[in-house]
Structure formats: structure tokens, C-alpha cells
Coordinates of C-alpha atoms and ligand atoms in Angstrom, one line a residue:
M1226 CA -54.4 21.4 -37.2
S1227 CA -54.5 24.0 -34.7
E1228 CA -54.9 27.9 -36.2
K1229 CA -51.7 29.6 -34.6
R1230 CA -52.7 33.3 -32.9
Q1231 CA -51.1 35.6 -32.0
F1232 CA -52.3 37.5 -28.3
R1233 CA -52.2 41.5 -27.9
A1234 CA -52.7 43.4 -25.1
I1235 CA -55.8 43.9 -23.4
K1236 CA -57.6 47.0 -24.6
G1237 CA -56.7 49.6 -21.6
T1238 CA -53.7 48.0 -21.1
R1239 CA -50.3 48.5 -22.1
D1240 CA -46.2 48.0 -22.5
I1241 CA -43.6 50.3 -21.9
L1242 CA -40.8 49.4 -23.5
P1243 CA -36.8 50.7 -23.3
P1244 CA -35.9 53.5 -24.0
D1245 CA -39.5 54.7 -22.7
S1246 CA -38.7 52.7 -19.3
A1247 CA -35.7 54.3 -18.7
L1248 CA -37.4 57.5 -18.6
W1249 CA -40.6 55.7 -16.6
N1250 CA -38.0 54.5 -13.7
W1251 CA -36.2 57.7 -13.3
F1252 CA -39.4 59.2 -12.8
E1253 CA -40.1 57.0 -10.4
R1254 CA -36.4 57.4 -8.7
T1255 CA -36.5 60.9 -8.9
A1256 CA -40.1 60.8 -6.7
R1257 CA -38.3 58.4 -4.0
E1258 CA -35.6 61.1 -3.8
V1259 CA -37.0 63.6 -3.2
F1260 CA -40.0 62.3 -1.2
E1261 CA -37.5 60.7 1.4
T1262 CA -35.7 64.2 1.3
Y1263 CA -39.0 65.5 3.2
G1264 CA -39.1 62.0 5.8
F1265 CA -41.7 60.1 3.6
G1266 CA -41.0 56.1 3.5
E1267 CA -42.3 53.4 1.1
I1268 CA -45.0 51.4 1.0
R1269 CA -46.0 48.1 -0.5
L1270 CA -49.6 47.7 -1.3
P1271 CA -51.2 44.4 -2.4
T1272 CA -53.1 45.2 -5.5
F1273 CA -56.2 44.0 -4.5
E1274 CA -58.1 44.3 -2.0
E1275 CA -61.5 43.4 0.0
T1276 CA -64.3 45.7 -2.6
D1277 CA -65.7 46.6 0.3
L1278 CA -62.9 48.9 1.6
F1279 CA -62.9 50.2 -1.6
A1280 CA -67.0 51.1 -1.9
K1281 CA -66.7 52.4 1.8
S1282 CA -64.2 54.8 1.7
I1283 CA -64.3 56.0 -2.1
G1284 CA -68.4 56.3 -1.9
A1285 CA -70.6 53.7 -2.8
E1286 CA -72.3 56.9 -5.3
T1287 CA -69.1 57.4 -7.0
D1288 CA -68.3 56.3 -10.8
I1289 CA -65.0 54.3 -9.4
V1290 CA -67.0 52.3 -7.0
S1291 CA -69.9 52.3 -9.8
K1292 CA -68.7 51.4 -11.9
E1293 CA -65.0 50.9 -12.8
M1294 CA -63.7 48.4 -10.1
F1295 CA -62.6 45.5 -11.3
T1296 CA -63.8 42.6 -8.6
W1297 CA -64.4 39.1 -8.6
E1298 CA -65.9 36.4 -6.2
E1299 CA -63.2 34.5 -3.9
G1300 CA -63.8 31.3 -1.5
A1301 CA -66.9 29.4 -1.4
P1302 CA -69.6 29.4 0.9
V1303 CA -70.3 29.1 4.2
T1304 CA -72.8 27.3 4.4
S1305 CA -71.6 24.3 2.0
Q1306 CA -67.8 24.6 3.7
L1307 CA -69.5 23.9 7.1
Q1308 CA -72.2 21.3 6.1
K1309 CA -69.3 19.1 4.8
W1310 CA -66.8 20.0 7.1
W1311 CA -69.6 18.5 10.0
I1312 CA -70.8 15.5 8.0
S1313 CA -67.4 14.4 7.2
K1314 CA -65.9 15.5 11.7
H1315 CA -69.7 13.4 13.1
L1316 CA -71.4 11.5 10.4
G1317 CA -69.3 9.8 7.7
E1318 CA -71.4 9.4 4.7
F1319 CA -75.0 11.2 6.3
S1320 CA -76.4 12.4 3.7
K1321 CA -79.2 14.6 4.0
A1322 CA -81.7 13.2 2.8
D1323 CA -81.9 12.3 6.2
R1324 CA -83.8 15.5 6.5
E1325 CA -86.6 14.7 8.7
A1326 CA -89.9 15.4 7.0
V1327 CA -91.7 18.5 10.2
F1328 CA -89.0 20.4 8.4
S1329 CA -89.5 20.4 5.0
D1330 CA -90.6 23.9 4.8
Q1331 CA -88.3 25.5 7.5
R1332 CA -84.9 23.9 5.9
P1333 CA -82.6 23.9 8.7
D1334 CA -79.6 23.6 6.8
L1335 CA -79.0 19.4 8.5
V1336 CA -80.8 17.4 11.0
V1337 CA -79.8 13.8 12.4
R1338 CA -81.5 12.2 14.2
R1339 CA -79.7 9.4 16.6
G1340 CA -82.1 6.8 18.8
Q1341 CA -84.2 9.6 20.6
T1342 CA -82.9 12.8 20.0
T1343 CA -82.8 15.2 17.4
T1344 CA -80.4 18.2 16.8
V1345 CA -81.2 20.9 14.2
I1346 CA -77.8 22.1 12.9
E1347 CA -77.6 25.9 11.2
F1348 CA -74.5 26.7 9.7
K1349 CA -73.0 30.3 10.7
R1350 CA -69.9 32.5 9.3
R1351 CA -69.3 34.0 13.5
T1352 CA -72.7 36.5 14.0
L1353 CA -76.5 36.1 14.9
S1354 CA -78.4 38.4 13.0
Q1355 CA -82.2 38.7 14.1
D1356 CA -83.3 36.2 11.2
S1357 CA -80.8 33.5 14.0
T1358 CA -83.4 34.6 16.4
D1359 CA -86.3 34.2 14.6
Q1360 CA -85.2 31.1 13.4
I1361 CA -84.8 29.3 17.1
R1362 CA -88.2 30.2 17.4
R1363 CA -89.8 28.8 14.9
Y1364 CA -87.6 25.6 15.5
R1365 CA -88.8 26.1 19.3
K1366 CA -92.6 25.7 18.1
I1367 CA -91.9 23.0 15.9
F1368 CA -90.5 20.7 18.6
A1369 CA -93.7 21.6 21.1
E1370 CA -95.6 21.0 18.2
H1371 CA -94.4 17.3 16.6
F1372 CA -91.9 16.0 19.5
P1373 CA -93.5 13.7 22.1
V1374 CA -92.3 15.3 25.4
G1375 CA -89.4 14.7 27.0
T1376 CA -87.8 13.5 22.6
P1377 CA -84.9 15.2 23.4
A1378 CA -84.1 17.9 20.9
R1379 CA -81.2 20.1 20.6
L1380 CA -80.1 23.1 18.2
L1381 CA -76.7 23.1 17.2
F1382 CA -75.3 26.0 15.7
V1383 CA -71.6 25.7 14.2
F1384 CA -69.6 28.5 13.9
A1385 CA -66.5 28.9 10.9
E1386 CA -64.8 31.8 12.9
E1387 CA -65.2 32.9 16.5
P1388 CA -68.1 34.7 17.4
S1389 CA -67.8 37.1 19.7
P1390 CA -69.1 37.1 23.0
F1391 CA -71.8 38.5 23.0
V1392 CA -72.9 35.6 20.6
R1393 CA -72.4 33.4 22.8
Q1394 CA -74.4 34.7 25.9
L1395 CA -77.6 35.3 23.4
A1396 CA -76.8 31.6 22.0
E1397 CA -76.3 30.4 26.1
A1398 CA -79.7 32.4 27.1
N1399 CA -81.5 30.6 23.8
D1400 CA -80.5 27.2 25.2
V1401 CA -78.6 26.9 22.4
E1402 CA -75.2 24.7 21.5
I1403 CA -72.7 26.7 20.1
E1404 CA -69.4 24.3 17.8
V1405 CA -66.8 26.6 16.4
A1406 CA -65.0 24.3 13.1
D1407 CA -61.9 24.6 12.7
I1408 CA -61.6 24.3 8.5
P1409 CA -58.6 23.4 6.5
G1410 CA -57.9 25.7 4.3
Y1411 CA -61.2 27.8 5.0
E1412 CA -61.6 30.7 2.7
P1413 CA -65.2 32.9 3.5
R1414 CA -67.3 33.7 -0.6
Q1415 CA -65.6 37.2 -0.5
S1416 CA -65.7 39.9 -2.7
I1417 CA -62.3 41.5 -3.7
A1418 CA -61.2 43.8 -6.1
L1419 CA -58.4 45.4 -8.1
R1420 CA -56.9 48.6 -6.6
P1421 CA -59.0 51.6 -8.8
E1422 CA -56.5 53.6 -5.8
A1423 CA -53.9 53.5 -3.1
T1424 CA -54.9 55.7 -0.2
A1425 CA -57.8 53.6 1.3
G1426 CA -54.8 50.6 0.8
V1427 CA -52.5 53.2 3.0
A1428 CA -55.0 54.1 5.6
R1429 CA -56.2 50.6 6.1
A1430 CA -52.6 49.5 6.7
Y1431 CA -51.9 52.0 9.3
I1432 CA -55.4 50.8 11.4
E1433 CA -53.8 47.2 10.4
H1434 CA -50.4 47.7 11.6
G1435 CA -51.9 50.2 15.1
M1436 CA -49.2 53.2 13.4
H1437 CA -51.3 55.9 15.3
T1438 CA -48.7 54.4 18.0
L1439 CA -45.8 55.6 15.8
P1440 CA -44.1 58.8 16.8
G1441 CA -44.7 61.9 14.9
N1442 CA -46.9 62.1 11.9
V1443 CA -46.9 59.0 9.5
K1444 CA -45.8 59.8 5.6
L1445 CA -46.0 57.0 3.5
Y1446 CA -44.8 56.9 -0.2
Y1447 CA -46.1 54.6 -2.8
A1448 CA -45.8 54.0 -6.2
G1449 CA -47.6 50.6 -8.4
P1450 CA -50.5 50.3 -11.3
M1451 CA -54.0 51.2 -10.4
F1452 CA -57.7 49.7 -12.2
R1453 CA -60.5 51.8 -13.4
R1454 CA -62.6 50.0 -16.3
E1455 CA -63.0 53.7 -17.9
R1456 CA -63.2 54.1 -22.1
P1457 CA -59.5 54.2 -22.7
Q1458 CA -58.2 57.2 -24.6
K1459 CA -55.4 59.3 -24.1
G1460 CA -53.6 59.8 -20.8
R1461 CA -57.2 57.3 -19.9
Y1462 CA -56.7 53.5 -19.1
R1463 CA -57.3 50.6 -17.6
Q1464 CA -54.2 49.9 -16.1
F1465 CA -52.1 53.2 -15.1
Y1466 CA -49.7 54.0 -13.1
Q1467 CA -49.9 57.0 -10.0
V1468 CA -46.6 57.6 -7.4
G1469 CA -49.0 58.7 -4.2
A1470 CA -48.4 60.0 -0.6
E1471 CA -49.8 60.5 2.4
V1472 CA -49.3 62.4 5.6
L1473 CA -51.7 60.2 8.2
G1474 CA -51.7 61.2 12.1
Q1475 CA -52.9 63.5 14.5
S1476 CA -52.2 67.4 13.8
D1477 CA -54.0 68.8 10.8
A1478 CA -51.7 72.3 10.9
P1479 CA -51.8 73.7 7.6
A1480 CA -48.2 73.7 7.2
I1481 CA -48.5 69.8 6.3
D1482 CA -50.8 70.9 3.0
A1483 CA -48.4 73.2 2.4
E1484 CA -45.8 71.1 2.7
V1485 CA -46.7 68.2 0.7
L1486 CA -47.8 70.7 -1.9
E1487 CA -44.3 72.2 -2.0
M1488 CA -42.2 68.4 -2.4
L1489 CA -45.4 68.2 -5.1
L1490 CA -44.1 71.1 -6.7
V1491 CA -40.4 70.6 -6.3
L1492 CA -40.7 67.1 -7.7
F1493 CA -42.2 68.5 -11.3
R1494 CA -40.2 70.9 -11.0
R1495 CA -37.4 68.4 -10.9
V1496 CA -38.6 66.2 -13.4
G1497 CA -39.0 69.6 -16.0
L1498 CA -42.4 69.2 -16.2
A1499 CA -43.7 71.9 -18.1
N1500 CA -46.4 74.6 -17.7
T1501 CA -48.0 72.8 -15.0
K1502 CA -50.6 74.8 -12.6
L1503 CA -51.7 73.9 -9.0
Y1504 CA -54.9 74.5 -8.2
V1505 CA -56.1 74.5 -4.4
N1506 CA -59.3 74.7 -2.9
S1507 CA -60.7 74.2 0.5
I1508 CA -64.4 72.4 0.1
G1509 CA -65.1 72.4 4.2
C1510 CA -65.4 70.2 7.3
K1511 CA -69.2 67.7 8.3
E1512 CA -69.4 70.6 10.1
C1513 CA -70.1 73.2 7.0
R1514 CA -70.2 70.9 4.2
P1515 CA -73.1 69.3 4.7
K1516 CA -75.1 72.6 4.9
Y1517 CA -73.4 74.1 1.5
V1518 CA -74.4 71.1 -0.4
E1519 CA -78.1 71.4 0.9
L1520 CA -78.0 75.4 -0.6
L1521 CA -76.2 74.3 -3.6
R1522 CA -79.7 71.0 -3.8
E1523 CA -81.8 74.0 -3.5
E1524 CA -80.2 76.4 -5.8
L1525 CA -79.7 73.8 -8.5
R1526 CA -82.8 72.3 -8.2
K1527 CA -84.5 75.3 -9.6
V1528 CA -81.8 76.1 -13.3
S1529 CA -82.3 71.7 -12.9
D1530 CA -84.1 72.3 -16.6
K1531 CA -81.2 73.8 -18.0
L1532 CA -78.8 71.1 -17.0
G1533 CA -77.5 67.8 -18.9
P1534 CA -78.9 63.9 -17.3
D1535 CA -75.8 63.5 -15.4
S1536 CA -75.9 66.7 -13.9
Q1537 CA -79.7 66.1 -12.7
R1538 CA -79.1 63.1 -11.6
R1539 CA -76.1 64.5 -9.7
I1540 CA -77.7 67.2 -7.9
E1541 CA -79.8 64.5 -5.6
T1542 CA -76.3 62.1 -5.4
N1543 CA -74.4 64.4 -5.5
P1544 CA -74.5 68.0 -5.9
L1545 CA -70.7 68.7 -5.9
R1546 CA -69.8 67.2 -8.4
V1547 CA -71.7 69.1 -10.6
L1548 CA -69.5 71.9 -10.3
D1549 CA -67.1 69.6 -12.4
S1550 CA -68.9 69.5 -15.1
K1551 CA -67.5 70.0 -18.4
L1552 CA -70.3 70.7 -20.7
P1553 CA -69.8 74.4 -22.2
E1554 CA -73.6 74.8 -21.9
E1555 CA -73.4 74.3 -18.4
Q1556 CA -70.7 76.6 -17.5
A1557 CA -72.5 80.0 -17.2
I1558 CA -75.3 78.2 -14.6
I1559 CA -72.5 76.7 -12.5
E1560 CA -70.5 79.9 -12.4
A1561 CA -73.9 82.2 -10.6
L1562 CA -74.2 79.0 -8.0
P1563 CA -73.6 80.1 -4.9
R1564 CA -70.0 79.2 -3.6
I1565 CA -68.0 77.5 -0.7
S1566 CA -65.8 79.9 0.2
D1567 CA -68.5 82.0 1.1
H1568 CA -70.2 79.4 3.8
L1569 CA -67.2 77.6 5.1
C1570 CA -66.9 77.3 9.4
D1571 CA -64.7 79.8 10.6
A1572 CA -62.7 77.0 12.2
C1573 CA -62.5 75.7 8.0
R1574 CA -61.9 79.1 6.9
E1575 CA -58.9 79.4 9.5
H1576 CA -56.8 76.8 8.2
F1577 CA -57.2 77.6 4.4
A1578 CA -56.3 81.1 5.2
K1579 CA -52.8 79.7 6.9
L1580 CA -52.3 77.1 4.0
K1581 CA -52.4 80.0 1.8
D1582 CA -50.2 82.2 4.4
E1583 CA -48.4 79.0 4.0
L1584 CA -47.8 78.8 0.4
K1585 CA -46.6 82.2 -0.2
L1586 CA -44.1 81.9 2.4
R1587 CA -42.3 78.6 0.6
G1588 CA -43.1 80.6 -2.5
V1589 CA -45.4 77.8 -3.6
A1590 CA -47.7 80.0 -7.0
Y1591 CA -50.7 78.5 -7.0
E1592 CA -54.4 79.8 -8.4
E1593 CA -58.1 79.3 -6.2
N1594 CA -60.8 77.3 -7.7
W1595 CA -63.7 76.8 -6.3
R1596 CA -65.4 74.2 -8.7
L1597 CA -62.4 71.8 -7.4
V1598 CA -64.1 69.6 -5.7
R1599 CA -62.7 66.0 -6.2
G1600 CA -64.9 62.9 -7.2
L1601 CA -63.7 60.5 -3.7
D1602 CA -66.4 60.7 -1.1
Y1603 CA -63.4 61.2 1.2
Y1604 CA -62.0 64.8 1.2
T1605 CA -62.5 67.5 3.8
R1606 CA -61.1 71.1 3.5
T1607 CA -57.9 71.2 1.5
T1608 CA -58.8 69.7 -2.5
F1609 CA -56.1 70.3 -4.7
E1610 CA -55.0 69.3 -8.1
V1611 CA -52.5 69.6 -10.5
T1612 CA -52.6 70.3 -14.1
A1613 CA -49.6 70.2 -16.8
A1614 CA -49.2 71.0 -20.9
G1615 CA -49.3 68.6 -23.9
L1616 CA -51.9 66.5 -22.1
G1617 CA -54.9 67.7 -23.9
S1618 CA -58.6 67.0 -22.3
Q1619 CA -57.2 64.7 -19.6
N1620 CA -54.5 67.1 -18.6
A1621 CA -54.6 66.6 -14.6
V1622 CA -51.7 65.3 -14.0
C1623 CA -52.0 65.2 -10.2
G1624 CA -55.4 65.5 -7.9
G1625 CA -55.6 64.8 -3.3
G1626 CA -56.5 66.6 -0.6
R1627 CA -57.3 66.3 2.8
Y1628 CA -59.2 63.3 4.4
D1629 CA -59.8 64.1 8.2
G1630 CA -62.5 61.4 8.7
L1631 CA -60.9 58.3 6.6
V1632 CA -59.0 56.7 9.4
E1633 CA -62.4 56.9 11.7
L1634 CA -64.6 55.5 8.7
L1635 CA -62.9 52.0 8.3
G1636 CA -62.8 51.0 11.9
G1637 CA -59.7 53.5 13.2
P1638 CA -59.1 56.0 15.9
P1639 CA -59.5 59.9 15.0
T1640 CA -57.1 60.1 12.8
K1641 CA -56.3 63.5 10.4
G1642 CA -54.6 62.6 6.9
I1643 CA -53.7 64.2 3.8
G1644 CA -52.0 62.5 0.2
F1645 CA -52.0 63.2 -3.2
A1646 CA -51.6 60.9 -6.0
I1647 CA -49.7 61.3 -9.5
G1648 CA -50.6 59.9 -12.5
T1649 CA -47.2 58.3 -14.2
D1650 CA -49.0 57.5 -17.3
R1651 CA -50.0 61.5 -17.9
A1652 CA -46.6 63.0 -16.3
I1653 CA -44.1 61.0 -18.8
L1654 CA -46.5 62.1 -21.3
S1655 CA -45.9 65.6 -21.2
I1656 CA -42.6 65.5 -19.8
Q1657 CA -42.2 63.6 -23.5
E1658 CA -44.1 66.4 -25.4
G1659 CA -42.3 69.1 -23.7
A1660 CA -38.6 70.6 -24.2
N1661 CA -37.1 69.2 -21.2
V1662 CA -36.8 65.4 -22.4
P1663 CA -33.9 64.5 -19.8
K1664 CA -31.1 62.4 -21.3
L1665 CA -30.1 59.3 -19.5
P1666 CA -27.4 57.2 -19.7
G1667 CA -27.6 54.6 -22.5
L1668 CA -25.4 52.4 -23.8
A1669 CA -21.7 53.3 -22.8
V1670 CA -19.2 51.4 -24.9
Y1671 CA -19.6 48.7 -27.3
I1672 CA -17.0 46.5 -28.0
A1673 CA -15.4 45.6 -31.3
W1674 CA -14.0 42.6 -30.5
M1675 CA -12.2 40.6 -34.0
G1676 CA -9.8 37.2 -34.4
A1677 CA -11.1 34.4 -31.5
K1678 CA -7.4 34.9 -29.9
T1679 CA -8.7 38.4 -28.5
Y1680 CA -11.8 37.4 -26.9
P1681 CA -10.6 36.4 -23.8
T1682 CA -9.5 40.1 -23.2
A1683 CA -12.8 41.3 -24.6
V1684 CA -14.9 39.2 -22.0
A1685 CA -12.2 41.3 -19.2
I1686 CA -12.7 44.0 -19.9
A1687 CA -16.3 43.8 -20.6
R1688 CA -16.8 42.9 -16.8
K1689 CA -13.9 45.2 -15.4
L1690 CA -16.2 48.3 -17.1
R1691 CA -19.5 47.2 -16.0
D1692 CA -18.1 46.7 -12.7
C1693 CA -17.3 50.4 -12.7
G1694 CA -21.5 50.5 -13.4
L1695 CA -20.5 51.4 -17.3
G1696 CA -23.7 49.9 -19.5
V1697 CA -22.0 47.8 -21.9
E1698 CA -22.2 45.6 -25.1
L1699 CA -20.2 42.6 -26.1
P1700 CA -20.8 40.5 -29.4
P1701 CA -21.3 37.3 -28.1
E1702 CA -19.8 35.8 -31.4
E1703 CA -17.5 37.9 -33.6
M1704 CA -18.2 40.1 -36.3
K1705 CA -16.3 41.9 -39.3
F1706 CA -14.9 45.1 -38.2
K1707 CA -17.0 47.6 -40.1
K1708 CA -20.7 45.5 -39.5
S1709 CA -19.2 45.2 -35.7
L1710 CA -18.9 49.3 -35.7
G1711 CA -22.4 49.5 -37.2
L1712 CA -24.0 47.8 -35.1
A1713 CA -22.3 49.9 -32.3
D1714 CA -23.8 52.2 -34.1
K1715 CA -27.1 52.0 -34.4
L1716 CA -27.4 50.2 -30.8
G1717 CA -26.8 54.3 -29.7
A1718 CA -22.8 53.4 -28.2
R1719 CA -21.2 56.7 -26.8
Y1720 CA -18.2 54.9 -27.6
A1721 CA -16.5 51.7 -29.5
L1722 CA -13.9 50.3 -27.7
I1723 CA -11.9 48.3 -30.7
I1724 CA -10.1 45.5 -29.4
G1725 CA -7.7 43.6 -32.1
E1726 CA -4.4 41.0 -32.3
D1727 CA -2.2 44.0 -32.1
E1728 CA -4.3 45.6 -29.4
V1729 CA -3.6 42.5 -27.1
A1730 CA 0.1 42.7 -27.8
S1731 CA 0.7 46.1 -27.2
G1732 CA -2.2 46.5 -24.4
T1733 CA -3.1 49.4 -25.7
Y1734 CA -6.8 49.6 -27.0
T1735 CA -8.5 52.0 -29.4
L1736 CA -11.3 54.2 -28.1
K1737 CA -13.6 55.1 -31.0
R1738 CA -15.5 58.5 -29.9
L1739 CA -19.0 57.4 -32.2
A1740 CA -20.3 61.1 -32.6
N1741 CA -17.2 62.6 -34.1
A1742 CA -14.9 59.4 -35.1
E1743 CA -12.3 60.6 -32.8
Q1744 CA -9.8 57.7 -32.2
T1745 CA -7.5 57.7 -28.9
K1746 CA -5.5 54.6 -27.9
L1747 CA -4.7 53.8 -24.4
N1748 CA -3.7 51.3 -21.8
E1749 CA -6.2 49.4 -19.4
N1750 CA -6.3 51.3 -16.8
D1751 CA -6.1 54.8 -18.7
L1752 CA -9.0 53.4 -19.8
L1753 CA -10.7 52.1 -16.9
E1754 CA -10.0 55.8 -15.8
Y1755 CA -10.9 58.1 -18.8
L1756 CA -14.3 56.4 -18.8
E1757 CA -15.0 56.1 -15.5
S1758 CA -14.7 59.8 -15.0
E1759 CA -16.5 60.2 -18.1
R1760 CA -19.3 58.5 -15.8
R1761 CA -19.9 61.4 -13.9
T1762 CA -19.9 63.7 -16.4
Ligands
ATP3021 P1 -59.8 62.5 -14.5 O1 -60.6 63.7 -14.0 O2 -58.7 62.9 -15.3 O3 -60.5 61.2 -14.5 P2 -59.8 61.5 -11.7 O4 -60.0 62.6 -10.5 O5 -60.4 59.8 -11.6 O6 -58.5 62.3 -12.5 P3 -57.8 60.7 -8.7 O7 -58.3 59.6 -8.9 O8 -57.7 62.2 -8.6 O9 -58.4 61.1 -11.1 O10 -56.3 60.3 -9.2 C1 -54.9 61.5 -9.8 C2 -54.1 61.0 -10.6 O11 -53.7 60.0 -11.7 C3 -55.1 62.1 -11.9 O12 -54.6 63.3 -12.0 C4 -54.4 61.7 -13.0 O13 -53.4 62.0 -13.4 C5 -54.7 59.9 -13.0 N1 -55.2 59.2 -13.6 C6 -56.7 58.7 -12.7 N2 -57.9 58.5 -13.8 C7 -56.7 57.2 -14.5 C8 -57.0 56.3 -15.7 N3 -57.0 56.0 -16.4 N4 -55.5 56.9 -16.7 C9 -54.2 57.5 -16.1 N5 -54.2 58.6 -15.4 C10 -54.9 58.2 -14.0
MG3022 MG1 -61.6 59.4 -13.3

């Protein structure tokens, strides 16, 4: 007999159940409403993308890319797909065993002899590299050495995807024939990753859909799960959720940054997030940051022996990240380091000053934090973080900043960008720990019907109340009166609507408010009107 096995959610993932899920929905709904009042539209992105997209935009040296991504390989090696295709198209049962001995140490993908003609075949995805041109030269040499002058010898390169005109020219110049395959269901081998964040996907979509031609700035928001292989703990999960927004376009006016921050704080106020703190910083641009980073590196090398192994490593890989350190013994050393605010170029200094003016103009309270550098490589100038109460050491509910070079880095046109991501899990945790947990409407009416003859009336009234948008529970089977009202209580219904045979006969029903047992008798019209007005309060 096979053993019965119970399954559990994988470590670092969790189920969000009612009634918590109602709080989640309300939070995300409120975010959508607020973002839409600022002119943002929703972008729904895939949850997985090419691994390279994240490696390129987030940075190969970051923790996220170097150790936290969930990745897998997709598709088959191009060479084997091409070989199968070519053999089935041209040669039927031809086998690789027919490889010519003379090529044994050169190993082309396929050698075919028909009559006097020997064809040497290489399979490629779509480009030729220096390697391929060296290969061509070696084959020519073998042809010259082993085949009598005048024997037809062909070099054929079979591509899985249309090669560029440059590659075609190169092939022609080297007297190489080209064939482009048409493989049904062709899928090249590629590495795919579950998204650890969404900004890279937004930038990819912006380029892919030519959104730079849209009028004005492109304002997009998203909501959904992200995946990072981190050590699970309170406020840190392997599947977690973010709600975020991005502004992409030609302008980098500080007013854009300020409006994004204003919007963020409007949302946090509306959802009752208590004790939030906004920290802002400027980390410069590609003009001034590299010089500061070098200076920082030099200063860090001088104190390297007093730092922990993580920080020591970062001196070389990413010195800015040392500023992020939470180790108590490193704090005094870090506080004495040179600060980026003293090393910004004029343009960055002015941008930061204007941002601060704009924040004041909008009544957005903030604190400057020169050590706020953020973990992702793509940030420039404005960076910010919001912390909230009740979260222990995972107290950042939102992080964001400017990423002016990202779209260009991904092969798009020069584009400015700024955005943020709110950690929904942590925002919800903080709301639940605080004093402002909203009372969300739950079950409004429980219909206590008794006697088979009352059932059709109960069904009809349930439908009408639901049409008014009320939450209604209609017991599927007849129950004893006391048991029925007990269940209404346990389900947290606000009212019980009592329908017995007398009520059906007289056309008036008893509505019982469960909190205080107050009862009213109402006919159907008055009942609907009363409950609808209740719903609106
Ligand atoms: P942290 O410093 O807390 O690791 P981060 O800098 O990695 O955060 P970002 O990449 O800026 O975070 O993501 C924005 C927000 O997403 C964070 O402020 C946080 O609220 C949330 N977040 C990030 N990683 C996780 C996670 N593993 N579990 C839950 N929420 C997360
Ligand atoms: Mg992190």
C-alpha cells in the first residue's frame, strides 16, 4: 500500500488566506486608485524573463544576480536541432558514422559525400565569430591537402535564424554557402529566471513596444509576485509581492522624482501605515560617481583590516555597498568615510537641491541619508527608501530611485527613468501590527430559512440582496433555528434575515442585527432599501 503523503508549501512561500487576503486586495486596490489619480496605467508583465536581462540590468556582482535567482534552462542545443532538421530534410537515414576520416581531428558538425562532392557542414544559431572564420581556414587547408585538385569541395553553414547581412557578406567573401533552416517548434537553448524584481521587465517592455514614441512621460505601475532565493525570516520570503511604479521618458526634472514620492506617501497615509520615514539621497551620475567610488575604495583600503569579510570583499567589487553595512563594529569607521554629497558634480548637486525644494513645496517630510546607496547597479542620482514600524530588522517597506542609463544599457534609446517598489508583505505586516487596521466589509446578511416552503423565497431574496452588492450566505440545507443563528454569529455576519412560513405568508421579514440582537420587521422593498443604505455607510 502506498504511503499517504501530505504536502506543504515550500519554505519561503506561503498561502494568503481570508480574511488576510481581503486586506491584501484592499491594499492593492488602494494603490491602483492612488496611482491612477497620478496618471499611471497598469503594466502586466511576465513573471519570467531571460536570465541575461536581469544579469545585465541589476548587475552580475549583486547578491540578487549572483546567488538569489531561480533559473532554469529551456530548449535544446541549437546544433542538435539543426542536425536533425538537416538530415531529415536532405538525407533521410544518413548517419553521422559516415564522417570522413580526414576530418576526424577537426570535427565539423557533418560531412557528406555524394559522388565526387564532399560537403562540410557547420551548424550555427545566427552569427559567425572569430572561431568560425578560423574554422573556415582550417577546412580549406584540409581540402587542399587531402583532395585532388579539381574535386568539388563545399563548405556549408546552416543557420537556425536569419543571419545579419554582415554575416552573409562574410560568408560570401570566404566562399561559404549559407542555408537558413526552418525548424518546426524551434527553441534555442536559453537560461530563464523567475523575476527577482520588475524594473528590468518594464524597461524591456518599454523598448520592445517602442514606448519612447508615446506622448509625454510613460507612467506605469505593476503588482505581483517576485522571487529571490533568500534565507526566509519575518518579512523576508522567497516568493514575495511588490507593488511598484515607474516613470520613463525624456525628462529627468526633479519634479518627477518629487511627485513620485508624494504619491507614495499619499498611498501610505491612505492605507494607515504608521510611523513611516522617507530617506532620500543622491548617488551621482556616471560623471561624478566613478570618481567618488575610487576615492571611497582608496579610503576603505586604508581601514580594510578593521572591516568584516563581507565589507572587505566589497571594497573591490562594489565599495558603495559597504555603506549599507549593519555591523555595529563597522559603524564608526563608515561614519568617518568621505560622503558622496561632497563629491557630486554641479548638475547632480543642483538636481538634488531642486528635489529637496520640490519635496518641501509638496509638504513631503524626508530625511537625508548619505549612506542610502541601494543594492541594484542601475541607480543614478535620486535614491530613496521608506521604513515603517513593527517590522524588526526588515523595516524597509519601499525602495526606489532614478535609473537614467538602464534603457540604453538594454539596447534602447537614451531614456530617463525613476521608480519604486513597495514590499507588499511588509506593508501588510506593518498595517496589521499598527492601530489602523481597516474594518473591511465582510458577510452582511445570513439568511436563516426554515421550512421547505420558504426556500424559494429565500433563494429569490438572496439573489436580490447580492444584486445590491451585499455579501449574503444562504445555507444550502435546512437547519434548526438556533443552530442557524449560531452559525450566522460564527461567520461574522452583521445581520440574520429570518424567513419562516409566517414571514412568507405575510410578506414581512425579521431582520436581526447580530451585534445587539435588535430586531425589525420589514417588507421586501423596505428591506432592500434599508440594507442598501447600510452598505453605503
Ligand atoms: P532589503 O534590504 O530589505 O533586502 P532590498 O533592497 O533587497 O530590501 P528592493 O530590491 O529595493 O529591496 O525591493 C523593494 C522592497 O521589496 C523592499 O523594500 C522590501 O519591502 C521588499 N522586499 C525585498 N526583498 C524581499 C523579500 N525577500 N521578502 C519580502 N519583501 C521583500
Ligand atoms: Mg534584499
